[in-house]
CSV table of C-alpha atoms in Angstrom, one decimal:
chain,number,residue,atom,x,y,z
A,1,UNK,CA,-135.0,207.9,-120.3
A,2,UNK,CA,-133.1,204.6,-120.9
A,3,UNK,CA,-134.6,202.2,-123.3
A,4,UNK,CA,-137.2,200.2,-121.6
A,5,UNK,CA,-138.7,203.8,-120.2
A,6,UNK,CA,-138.6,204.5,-124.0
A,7,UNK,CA,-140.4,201.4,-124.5
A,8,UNK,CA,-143.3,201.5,-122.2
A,9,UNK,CA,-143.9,205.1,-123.0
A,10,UNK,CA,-144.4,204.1,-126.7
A,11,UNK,CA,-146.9,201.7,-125.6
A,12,UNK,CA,-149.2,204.0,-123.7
A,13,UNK,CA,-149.0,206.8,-126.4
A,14,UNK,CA,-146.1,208.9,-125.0
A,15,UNK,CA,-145.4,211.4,-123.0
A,16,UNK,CA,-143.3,210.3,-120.9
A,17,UNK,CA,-143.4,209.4,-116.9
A,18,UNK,CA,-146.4,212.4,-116.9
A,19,UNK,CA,-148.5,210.6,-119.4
A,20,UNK,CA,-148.3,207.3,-117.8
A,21,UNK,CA,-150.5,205.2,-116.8
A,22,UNK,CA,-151.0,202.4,-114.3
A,23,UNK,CA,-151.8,198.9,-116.2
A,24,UNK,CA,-155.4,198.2,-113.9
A,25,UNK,CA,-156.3,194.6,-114.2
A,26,UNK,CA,-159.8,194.3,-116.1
A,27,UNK,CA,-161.6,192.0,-113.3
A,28,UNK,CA,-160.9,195.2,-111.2
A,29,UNK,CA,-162.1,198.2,-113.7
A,30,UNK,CA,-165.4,199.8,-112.6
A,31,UNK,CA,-167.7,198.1,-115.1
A,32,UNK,CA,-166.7,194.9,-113.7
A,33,UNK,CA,-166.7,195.4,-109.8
A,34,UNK,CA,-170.3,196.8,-110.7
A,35,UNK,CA,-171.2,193.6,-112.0
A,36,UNK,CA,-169.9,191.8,-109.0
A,37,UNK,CA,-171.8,193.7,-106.9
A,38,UNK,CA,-174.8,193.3,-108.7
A,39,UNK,CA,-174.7,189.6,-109.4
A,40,UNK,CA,-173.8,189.5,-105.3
A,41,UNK,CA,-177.0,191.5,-104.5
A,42,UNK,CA,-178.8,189.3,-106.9
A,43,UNK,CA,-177.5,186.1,-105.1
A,44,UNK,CA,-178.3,187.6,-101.5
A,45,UNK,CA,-181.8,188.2,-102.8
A,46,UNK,CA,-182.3,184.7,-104.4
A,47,UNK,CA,-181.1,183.3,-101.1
A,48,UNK,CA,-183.4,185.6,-98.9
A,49,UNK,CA,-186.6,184.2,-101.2
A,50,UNK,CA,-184.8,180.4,-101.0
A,51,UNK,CA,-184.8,181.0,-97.3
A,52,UNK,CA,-188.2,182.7,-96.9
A,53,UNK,CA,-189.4,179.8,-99.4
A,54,UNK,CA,-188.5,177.9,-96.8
A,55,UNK,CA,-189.6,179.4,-93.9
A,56,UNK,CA,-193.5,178.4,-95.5
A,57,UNK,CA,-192.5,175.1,-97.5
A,58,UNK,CA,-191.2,173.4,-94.5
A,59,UNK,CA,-194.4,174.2,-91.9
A,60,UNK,CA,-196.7,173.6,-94.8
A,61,UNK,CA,-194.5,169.9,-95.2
A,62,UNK,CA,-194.8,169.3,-91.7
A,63,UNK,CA,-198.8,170.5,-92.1
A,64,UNK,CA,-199.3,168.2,-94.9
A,65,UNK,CA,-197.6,165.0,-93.3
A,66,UNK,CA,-199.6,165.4,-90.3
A,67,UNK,CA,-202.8,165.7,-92.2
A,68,UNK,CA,-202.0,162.7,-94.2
A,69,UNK,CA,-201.2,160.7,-91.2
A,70,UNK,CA,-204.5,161.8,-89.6
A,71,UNK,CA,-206.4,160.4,-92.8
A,72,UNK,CA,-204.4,157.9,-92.8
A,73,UNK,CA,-205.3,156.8,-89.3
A,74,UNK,CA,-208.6,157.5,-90.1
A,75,UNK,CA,-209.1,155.5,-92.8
A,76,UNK,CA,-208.0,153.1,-90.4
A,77,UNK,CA,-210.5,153.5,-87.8
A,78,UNK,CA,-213.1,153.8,-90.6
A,79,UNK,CA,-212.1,150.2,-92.5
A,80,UNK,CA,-211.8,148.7,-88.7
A,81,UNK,CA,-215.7,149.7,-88.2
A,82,UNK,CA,-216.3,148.3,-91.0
A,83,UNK,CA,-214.5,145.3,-90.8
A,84,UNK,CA,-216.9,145.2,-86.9
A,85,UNK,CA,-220.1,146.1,-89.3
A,86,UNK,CA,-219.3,143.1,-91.3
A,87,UNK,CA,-218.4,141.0,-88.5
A,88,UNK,CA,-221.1,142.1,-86.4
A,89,UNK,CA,-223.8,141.2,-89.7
A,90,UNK,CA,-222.9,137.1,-89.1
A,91,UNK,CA,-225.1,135.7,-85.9
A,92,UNK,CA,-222.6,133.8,-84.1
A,93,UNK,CA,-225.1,131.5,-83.2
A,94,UNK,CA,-222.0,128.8,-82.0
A,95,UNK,CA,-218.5,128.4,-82.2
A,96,UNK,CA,-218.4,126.4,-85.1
A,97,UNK,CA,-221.3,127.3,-87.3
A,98,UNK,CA,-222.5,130.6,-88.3
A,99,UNK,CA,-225.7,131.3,-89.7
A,100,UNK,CA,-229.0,133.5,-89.4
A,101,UNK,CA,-232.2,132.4,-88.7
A,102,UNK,CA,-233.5,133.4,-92.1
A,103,UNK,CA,-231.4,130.8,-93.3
A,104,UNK,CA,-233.9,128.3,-91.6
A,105,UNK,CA,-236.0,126.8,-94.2
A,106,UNK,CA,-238.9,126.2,-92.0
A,107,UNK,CA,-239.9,129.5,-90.3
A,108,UNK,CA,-242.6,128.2,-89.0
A,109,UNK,CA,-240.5,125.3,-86.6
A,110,UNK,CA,-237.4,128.1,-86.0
A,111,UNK,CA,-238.3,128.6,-82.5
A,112,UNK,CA,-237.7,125.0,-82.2
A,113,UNK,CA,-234.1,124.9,-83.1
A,114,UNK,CA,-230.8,126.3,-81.7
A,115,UNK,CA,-230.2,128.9,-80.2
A,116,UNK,CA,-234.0,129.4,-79.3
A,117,UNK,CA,-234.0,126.4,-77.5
A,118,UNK,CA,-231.4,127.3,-75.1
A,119,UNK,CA,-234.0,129.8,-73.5
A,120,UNK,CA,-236.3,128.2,-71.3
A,121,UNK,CA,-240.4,128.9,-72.1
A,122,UNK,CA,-241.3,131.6,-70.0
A,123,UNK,CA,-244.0,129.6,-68.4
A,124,UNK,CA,-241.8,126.7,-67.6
A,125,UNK,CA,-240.6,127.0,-63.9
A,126,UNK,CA,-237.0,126.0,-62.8
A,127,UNK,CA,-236.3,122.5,-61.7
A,128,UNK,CA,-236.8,121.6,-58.2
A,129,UNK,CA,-233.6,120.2,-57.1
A,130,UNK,CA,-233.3,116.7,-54.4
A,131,UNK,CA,-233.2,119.6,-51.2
A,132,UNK,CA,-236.5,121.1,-52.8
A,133,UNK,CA,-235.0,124.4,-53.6
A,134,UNK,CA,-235.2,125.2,-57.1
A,135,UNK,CA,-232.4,124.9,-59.6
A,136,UNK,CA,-230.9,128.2,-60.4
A,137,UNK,CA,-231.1,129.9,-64.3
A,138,UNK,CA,-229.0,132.5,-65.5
A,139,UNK,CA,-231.1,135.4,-66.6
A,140,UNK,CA,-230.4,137.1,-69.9
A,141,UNK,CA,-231.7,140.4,-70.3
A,142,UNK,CA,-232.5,141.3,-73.8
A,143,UNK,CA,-231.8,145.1,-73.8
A,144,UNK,CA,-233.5,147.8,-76.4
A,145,UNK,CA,-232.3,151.1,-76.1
A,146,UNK,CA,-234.5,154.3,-75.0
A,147,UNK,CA,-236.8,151.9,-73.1
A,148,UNK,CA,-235.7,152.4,-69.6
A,149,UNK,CA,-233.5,149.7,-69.2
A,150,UNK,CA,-230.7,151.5,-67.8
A,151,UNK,CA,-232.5,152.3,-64.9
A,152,UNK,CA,-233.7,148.6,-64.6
A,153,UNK,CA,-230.2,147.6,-65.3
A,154,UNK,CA,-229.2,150.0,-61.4
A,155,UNK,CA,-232.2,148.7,-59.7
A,156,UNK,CA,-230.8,145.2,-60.1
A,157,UNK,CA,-227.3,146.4,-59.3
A,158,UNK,CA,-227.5,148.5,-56.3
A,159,UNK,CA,-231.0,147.6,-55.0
A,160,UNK,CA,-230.7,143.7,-55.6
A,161,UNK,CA,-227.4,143.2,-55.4
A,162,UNK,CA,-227.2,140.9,-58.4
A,163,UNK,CA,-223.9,140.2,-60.4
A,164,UNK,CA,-224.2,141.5,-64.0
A,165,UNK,CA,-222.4,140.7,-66.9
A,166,UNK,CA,-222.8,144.0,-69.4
A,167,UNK,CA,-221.5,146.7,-71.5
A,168,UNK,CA,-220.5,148.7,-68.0
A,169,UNK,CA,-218.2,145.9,-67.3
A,170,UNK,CA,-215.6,146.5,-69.3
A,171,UNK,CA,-215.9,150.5,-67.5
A,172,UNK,CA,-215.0,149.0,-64.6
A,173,UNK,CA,-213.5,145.7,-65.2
A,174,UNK,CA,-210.4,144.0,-67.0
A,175,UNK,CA,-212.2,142.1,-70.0
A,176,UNK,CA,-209.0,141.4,-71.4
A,177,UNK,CA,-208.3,138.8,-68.7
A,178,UNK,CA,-207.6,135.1,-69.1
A,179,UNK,CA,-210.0,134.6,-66.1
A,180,UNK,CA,-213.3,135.5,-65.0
A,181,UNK,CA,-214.1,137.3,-61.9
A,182,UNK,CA,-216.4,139.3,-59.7
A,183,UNK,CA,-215.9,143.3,-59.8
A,184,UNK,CA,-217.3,145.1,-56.8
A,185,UNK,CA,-218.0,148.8,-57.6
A,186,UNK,CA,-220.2,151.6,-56.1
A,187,UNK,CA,-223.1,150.6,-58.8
A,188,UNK,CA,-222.9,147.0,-58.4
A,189,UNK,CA,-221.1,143.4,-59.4
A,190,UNK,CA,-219.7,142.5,-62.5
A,191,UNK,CA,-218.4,140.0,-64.1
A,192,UNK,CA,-215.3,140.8,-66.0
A,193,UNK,CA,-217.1,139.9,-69.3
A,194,UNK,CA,-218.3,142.6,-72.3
A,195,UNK,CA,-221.6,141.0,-73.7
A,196,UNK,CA,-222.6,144.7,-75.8
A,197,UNK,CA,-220.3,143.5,-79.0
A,198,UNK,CA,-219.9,139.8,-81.0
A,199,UNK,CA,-216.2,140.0,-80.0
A,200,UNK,CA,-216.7,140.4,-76.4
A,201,UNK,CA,-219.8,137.2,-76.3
A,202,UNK,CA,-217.3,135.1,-78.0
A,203,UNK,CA,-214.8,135.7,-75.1
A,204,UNK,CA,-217.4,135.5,-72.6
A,205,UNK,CA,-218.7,132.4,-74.4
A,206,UNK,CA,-215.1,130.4,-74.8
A,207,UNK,CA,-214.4,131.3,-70.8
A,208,UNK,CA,-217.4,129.3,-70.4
A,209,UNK,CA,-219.3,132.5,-68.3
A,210,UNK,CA,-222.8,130.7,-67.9
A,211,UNK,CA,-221.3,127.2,-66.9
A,212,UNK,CA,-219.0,129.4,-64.2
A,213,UNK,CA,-222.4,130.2,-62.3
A,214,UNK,CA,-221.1,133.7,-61.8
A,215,UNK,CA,-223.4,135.7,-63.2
A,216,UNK,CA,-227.1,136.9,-62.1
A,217,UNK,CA,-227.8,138.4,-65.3
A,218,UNK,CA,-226.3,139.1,-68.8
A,219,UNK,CA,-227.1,141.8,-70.4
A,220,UNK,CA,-227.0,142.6,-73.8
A,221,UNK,CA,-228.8,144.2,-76.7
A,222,UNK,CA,-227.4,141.5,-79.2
A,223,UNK,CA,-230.4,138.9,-78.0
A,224,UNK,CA,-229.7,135.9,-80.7
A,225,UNK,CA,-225.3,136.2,-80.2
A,226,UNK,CA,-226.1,136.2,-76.2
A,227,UNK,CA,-227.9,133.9,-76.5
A,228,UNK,CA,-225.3,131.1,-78.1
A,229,UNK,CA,-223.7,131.4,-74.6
A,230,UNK,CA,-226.6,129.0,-73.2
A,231,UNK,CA,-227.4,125.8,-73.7
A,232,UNK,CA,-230.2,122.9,-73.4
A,233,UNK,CA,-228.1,122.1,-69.7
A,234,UNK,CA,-227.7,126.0,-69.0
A,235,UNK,CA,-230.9,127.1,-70.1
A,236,UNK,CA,-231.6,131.1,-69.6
A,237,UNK,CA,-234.3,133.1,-67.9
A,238,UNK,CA,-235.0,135.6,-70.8
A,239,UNK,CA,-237.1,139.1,-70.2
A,240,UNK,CA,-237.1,142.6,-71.7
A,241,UNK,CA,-238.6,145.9,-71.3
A,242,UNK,CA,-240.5,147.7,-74.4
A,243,UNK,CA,-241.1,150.6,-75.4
A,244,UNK,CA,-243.6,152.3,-78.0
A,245,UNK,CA,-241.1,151.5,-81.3
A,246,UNK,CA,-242.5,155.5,-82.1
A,247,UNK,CA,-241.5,157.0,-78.9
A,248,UNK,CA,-238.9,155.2,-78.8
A,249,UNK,CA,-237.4,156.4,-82.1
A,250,UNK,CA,-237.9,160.0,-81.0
A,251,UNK,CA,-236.5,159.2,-77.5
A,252,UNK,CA,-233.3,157.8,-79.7
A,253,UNK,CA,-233.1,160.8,-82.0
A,254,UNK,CA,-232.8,163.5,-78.7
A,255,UNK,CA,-230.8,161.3,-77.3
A,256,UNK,CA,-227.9,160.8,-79.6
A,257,UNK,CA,-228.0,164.5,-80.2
A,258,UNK,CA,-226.4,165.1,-76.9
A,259,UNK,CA,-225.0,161.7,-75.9
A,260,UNK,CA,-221.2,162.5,-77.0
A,261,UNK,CA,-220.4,159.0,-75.0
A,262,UNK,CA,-222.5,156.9,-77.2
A,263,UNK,CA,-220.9,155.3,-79.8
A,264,UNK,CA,-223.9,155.9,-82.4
A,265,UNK,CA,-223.6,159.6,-81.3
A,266,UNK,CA,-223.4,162.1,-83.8
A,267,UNK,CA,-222.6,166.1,-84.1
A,268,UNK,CA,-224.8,166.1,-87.6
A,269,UNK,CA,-228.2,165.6,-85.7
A,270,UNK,CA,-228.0,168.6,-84.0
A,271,UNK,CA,-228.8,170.2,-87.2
A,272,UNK,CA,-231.7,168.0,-88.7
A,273,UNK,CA,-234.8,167.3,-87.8
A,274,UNK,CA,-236.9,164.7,-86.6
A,275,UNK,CA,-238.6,164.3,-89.5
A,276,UNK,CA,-235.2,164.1,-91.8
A,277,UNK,CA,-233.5,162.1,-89.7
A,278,UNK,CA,-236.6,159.4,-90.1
A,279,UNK,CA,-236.1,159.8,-93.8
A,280,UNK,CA,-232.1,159.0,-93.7
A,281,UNK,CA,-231.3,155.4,-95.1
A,282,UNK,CA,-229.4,154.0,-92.0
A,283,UNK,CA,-231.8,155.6,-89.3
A,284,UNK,CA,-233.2,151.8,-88.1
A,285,UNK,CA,-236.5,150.8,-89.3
A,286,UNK,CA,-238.5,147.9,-87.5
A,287,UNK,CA,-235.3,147.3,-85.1
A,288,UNK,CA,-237.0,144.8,-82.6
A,289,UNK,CA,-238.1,142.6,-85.4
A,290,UNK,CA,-234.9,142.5,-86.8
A,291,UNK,CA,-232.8,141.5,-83.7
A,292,UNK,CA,-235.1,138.8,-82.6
A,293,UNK,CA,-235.1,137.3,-86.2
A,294,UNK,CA,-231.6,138.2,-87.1
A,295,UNK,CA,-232.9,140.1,-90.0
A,296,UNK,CA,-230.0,142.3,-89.8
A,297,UNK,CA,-229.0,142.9,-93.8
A,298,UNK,CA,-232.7,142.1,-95.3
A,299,UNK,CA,-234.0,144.8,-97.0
A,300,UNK,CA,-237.7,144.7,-96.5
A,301,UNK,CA,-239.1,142.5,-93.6
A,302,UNK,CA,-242.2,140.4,-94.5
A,303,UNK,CA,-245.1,139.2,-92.2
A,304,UNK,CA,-243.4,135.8,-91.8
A,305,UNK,CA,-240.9,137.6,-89.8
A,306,UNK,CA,-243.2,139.7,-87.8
A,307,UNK,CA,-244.7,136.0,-87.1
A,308,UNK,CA,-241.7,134.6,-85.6
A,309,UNK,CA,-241.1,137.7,-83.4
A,310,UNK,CA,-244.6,137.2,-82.0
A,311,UNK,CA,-243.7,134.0,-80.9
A,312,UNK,CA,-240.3,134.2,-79.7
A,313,UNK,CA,-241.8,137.0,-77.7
A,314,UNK,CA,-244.7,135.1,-76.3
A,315,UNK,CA,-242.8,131.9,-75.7
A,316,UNK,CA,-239.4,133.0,-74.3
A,317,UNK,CA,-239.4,136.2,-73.1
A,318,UNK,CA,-241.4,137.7,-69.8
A,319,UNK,CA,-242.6,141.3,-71.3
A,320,UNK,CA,-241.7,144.7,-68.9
A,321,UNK,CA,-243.3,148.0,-70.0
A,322,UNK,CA,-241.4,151.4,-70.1
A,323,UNK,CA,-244.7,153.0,-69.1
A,324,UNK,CA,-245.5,151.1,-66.1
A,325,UNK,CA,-242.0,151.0,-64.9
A,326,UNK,CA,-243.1,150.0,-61.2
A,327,UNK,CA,-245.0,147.1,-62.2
A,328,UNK,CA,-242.6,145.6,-64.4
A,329,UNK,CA,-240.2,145.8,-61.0
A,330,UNK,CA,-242.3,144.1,-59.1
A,331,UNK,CA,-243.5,141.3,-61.2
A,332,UNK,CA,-239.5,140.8,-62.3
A,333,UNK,CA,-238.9,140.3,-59.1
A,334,UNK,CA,-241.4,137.6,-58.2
A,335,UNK,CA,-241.1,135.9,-61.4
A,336,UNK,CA,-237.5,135.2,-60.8
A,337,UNK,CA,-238.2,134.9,-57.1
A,338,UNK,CA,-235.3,137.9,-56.2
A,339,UNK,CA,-234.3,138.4,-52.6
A,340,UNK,CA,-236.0,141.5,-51.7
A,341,UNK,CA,-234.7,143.3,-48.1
A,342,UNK,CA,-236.6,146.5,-46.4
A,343,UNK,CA,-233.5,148.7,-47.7
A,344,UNK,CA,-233.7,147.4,-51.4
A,345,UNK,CA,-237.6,148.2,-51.4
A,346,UNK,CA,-236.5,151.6,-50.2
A,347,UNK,CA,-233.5,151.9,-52.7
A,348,UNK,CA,-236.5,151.0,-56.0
A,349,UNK,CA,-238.4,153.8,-54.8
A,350,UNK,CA,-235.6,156.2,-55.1
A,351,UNK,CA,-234.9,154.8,-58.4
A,352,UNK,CA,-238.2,154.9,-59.8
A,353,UNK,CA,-239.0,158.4,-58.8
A,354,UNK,CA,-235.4,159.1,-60.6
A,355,UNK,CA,-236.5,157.6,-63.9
A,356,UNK,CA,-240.3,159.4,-63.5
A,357,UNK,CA,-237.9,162.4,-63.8
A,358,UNK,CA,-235.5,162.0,-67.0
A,359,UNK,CA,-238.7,160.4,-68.4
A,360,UNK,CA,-240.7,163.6,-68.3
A,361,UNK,CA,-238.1,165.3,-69.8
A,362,UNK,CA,-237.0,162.8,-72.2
A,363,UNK,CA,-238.2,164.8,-75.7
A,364,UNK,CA,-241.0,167.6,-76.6
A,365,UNK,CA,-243.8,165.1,-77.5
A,366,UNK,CA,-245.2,164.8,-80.8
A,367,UNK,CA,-247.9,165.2,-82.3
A,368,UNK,CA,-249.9,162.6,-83.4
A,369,UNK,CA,-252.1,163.8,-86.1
A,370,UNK,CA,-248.5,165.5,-87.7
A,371,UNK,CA,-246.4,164.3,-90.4
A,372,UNK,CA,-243.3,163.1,-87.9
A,373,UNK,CA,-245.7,160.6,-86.1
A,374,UNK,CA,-247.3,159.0,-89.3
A,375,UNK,CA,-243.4,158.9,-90.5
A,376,UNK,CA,-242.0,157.1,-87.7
A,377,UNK,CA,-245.0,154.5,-87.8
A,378,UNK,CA,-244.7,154.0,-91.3
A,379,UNK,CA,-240.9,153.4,-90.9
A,380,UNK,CA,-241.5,151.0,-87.7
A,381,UNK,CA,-244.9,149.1,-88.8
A,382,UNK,CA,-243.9,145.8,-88.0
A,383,UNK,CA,-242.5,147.0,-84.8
A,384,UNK,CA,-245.8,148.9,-83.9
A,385,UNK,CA,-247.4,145.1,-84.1
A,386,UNK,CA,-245.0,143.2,-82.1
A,387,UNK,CA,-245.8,146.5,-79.4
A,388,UNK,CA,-249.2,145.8,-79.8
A,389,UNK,CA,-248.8,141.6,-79.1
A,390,UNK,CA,-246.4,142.8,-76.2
A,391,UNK,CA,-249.1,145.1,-73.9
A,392,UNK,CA,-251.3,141.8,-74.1
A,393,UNK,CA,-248.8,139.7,-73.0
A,394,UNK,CA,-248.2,142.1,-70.4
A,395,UNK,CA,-251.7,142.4,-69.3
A,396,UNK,CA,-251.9,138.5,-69.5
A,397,UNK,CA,-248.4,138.2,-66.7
A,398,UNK,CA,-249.6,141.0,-64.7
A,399,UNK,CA,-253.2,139.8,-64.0
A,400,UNK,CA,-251.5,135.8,-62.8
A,401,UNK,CA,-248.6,137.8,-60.7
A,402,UNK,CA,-250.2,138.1,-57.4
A,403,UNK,CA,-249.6,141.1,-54.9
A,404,UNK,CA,-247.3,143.8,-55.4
A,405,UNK,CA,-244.5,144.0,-53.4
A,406,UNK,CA,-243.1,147.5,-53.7
């Protein structure tokens, strides 16, 4: 054994070649490849949880994102209604001023100043022009929902063949036009103008829409706004049909239960009553009252109000009844002296016997001895007097309007 055998065999206890051993690195003894593996398991592991950690952050992300943008988008929506709410509150009475008839000092002169004197007195005839034919008014009707109007609204379309201007136009027109024109459709003409909203009148009202002659009738349930579109020169032709304010009310509540294209419509009726919905703070209370006097943020109406409803009715407006839906045809039509053919007589009939239907079936009727009835007339008192002022004006035009023509 020469020396450096010698040497290495001192260093690993002796024993020569038989007793030596191999010099194994430490990073590959046992212990340590046991280690490895375990700190490689526990890295595999930590990457299967950072993976499956993953797998649920990332949907849950993507859940989260699209939920805020939906809230987001609602909030929207929900600060542009009531942005329209608060727009909607001011009676555009012009283009330069706005103000509401409460803001009239004098009550009791109101329906001598603008806009009421842009509507003609409903006993004042039009103007007989130099070839004796009488001048031509615009009519504006003044639309309450739940009162039968919509089926007034088709007689006058399809049986009459007048041109509207309405809340259906902008279903079948382009209201966004520059222009106005005449849109011919299966249910009547229309003008290209929206006069449901404030934003739409004030388009209708800068293309000038009564001046333009187009229009037979506007429409429109927004009676003071509409009626800014007139003026002493253009004076309109008002009349509306009414309703009993307590039928009416229950007619409304059934109705917006089911009417999922209404924009007051709304799922939570469906599970309420008559009786709670009546006792909600933004069911309307005395609504009739309110739109004529542009009442629309007073908090309680006072008999001074009532007062100047009376009026504005009796003066400007030529009253139609729900309830004696044939009548009110015929006497519109001869107090606006309508072209009536053999085929448009025909056409009414089929209309009236349509709305006799829905009207039978409109809501299970109340009682009027129970607790909803006394509710919804304590709730609409003022309204259940201007009713009351209405059948005798009614009475009064139907006695002086001749023979019957349908």
């Amino acid at each position: 054994m020469d020396a450096s055998e010698q040497q290495f065999d001192r260093v690993r206890g002796g024993g020569g070649r038989r007793n030596m051993k191999l010099a194994i690195p430490r990073s590959l003894s046992v212990s340590n490849i046991t280690k490895q593996r375990r700190v490689a398991r526990r890295n595999e592991k930590t990457k299967k949880q950072c993976i499956r950690a993953l797998v649920v952050t990332i949907p849950l992300a993507l859940i989260l994102f699209q939920t805020e943008t939906i809230r987001q988008r609602a909030l929207s929506r929900y600060m542009g209604e009531i942005e329209d709410q608060l727009y909607n509150q001011t009676i555009v009475y012009n283009q330069t001023a706005q103000v509401h008839v409460g803001d009239i000092d004098n009550k009791k002169n109101a329906i001598d100043q603008y806009p009421f004197t842009s509507i003609a007195n409903v006993t004042a005839l039009p103007k007989v022009t130099f070839g004796g034919t009488r001048e031509r008014q615009t009519n504006l009707f003044w639309q309450i929902p739940r009162t039968g109007a919509t089926t007034l609204k088709e007689i006058m379309g399809t049986c009459l063949h007048l041109v509207q201007a309405s809340r259906t136009s902008a279903d079948f027109c382009d209201v966004e036009a520059k222009d106005l024109h005449v849109c011919r459709t299966r249910i009547g003409a229309y003008i290209n103008c929206d006069t449901s909203d404030d934003k739409g009148i004030q388009r209708c009202r800068d293309l000038d829409l009564v001046k333009s002659g187009l229009p037979d009738i506007i429409v429109s349930s927004r009676f003071l706004n509409a009626a800014s579109l007139f003026d002493e020169d253009h004076l309109a032709s008002a009349f509306t049909i009414m309703r009993d304010p307590i039928d009416r009310m229950a007619s409304t509540f059934h109705y917006l239960r089911e009417a999922k294209w209404e924009r007051q419509y709304s799922e939570s009726l469906k599970n309420i009553t008559l009786l709670e919905y009546a006792k909600l703070e933004d069911t309307p209370r005395n609504w009739m009252v309110r739109w004529l006097t542009g009442q629309m943020t007073k908090a309680k109406l006072d008999d001074d109000d009532l007062e100047l409803a009376k009026e504005i009715i009796e003066k400007k407006f030529f009253v139609l009844l729900t309830n004696e839906m044939k009548a009110s045809v015929d006497m519109l039509i001869k107090h606006n002296r309508f072209k009536l053919s053999s085929e448009g007589r025909k056409c009414i009939e089929e209309k009236l016997k349509e709305h006799e239907k829905m009207e039978s079936n409109d809501y299970p009727p109340l009682d009027k001895e129970g607790e909803e009835y006394a509710k919804l007339k304590e709730m609409n008192s003022l309204d259940s007097e201007l009713y009351e002022h209405a059948l005798k004006l009614f009475t009064r035009q139907f006695t002086s309007s001749g023979p019957s023509l349908i």
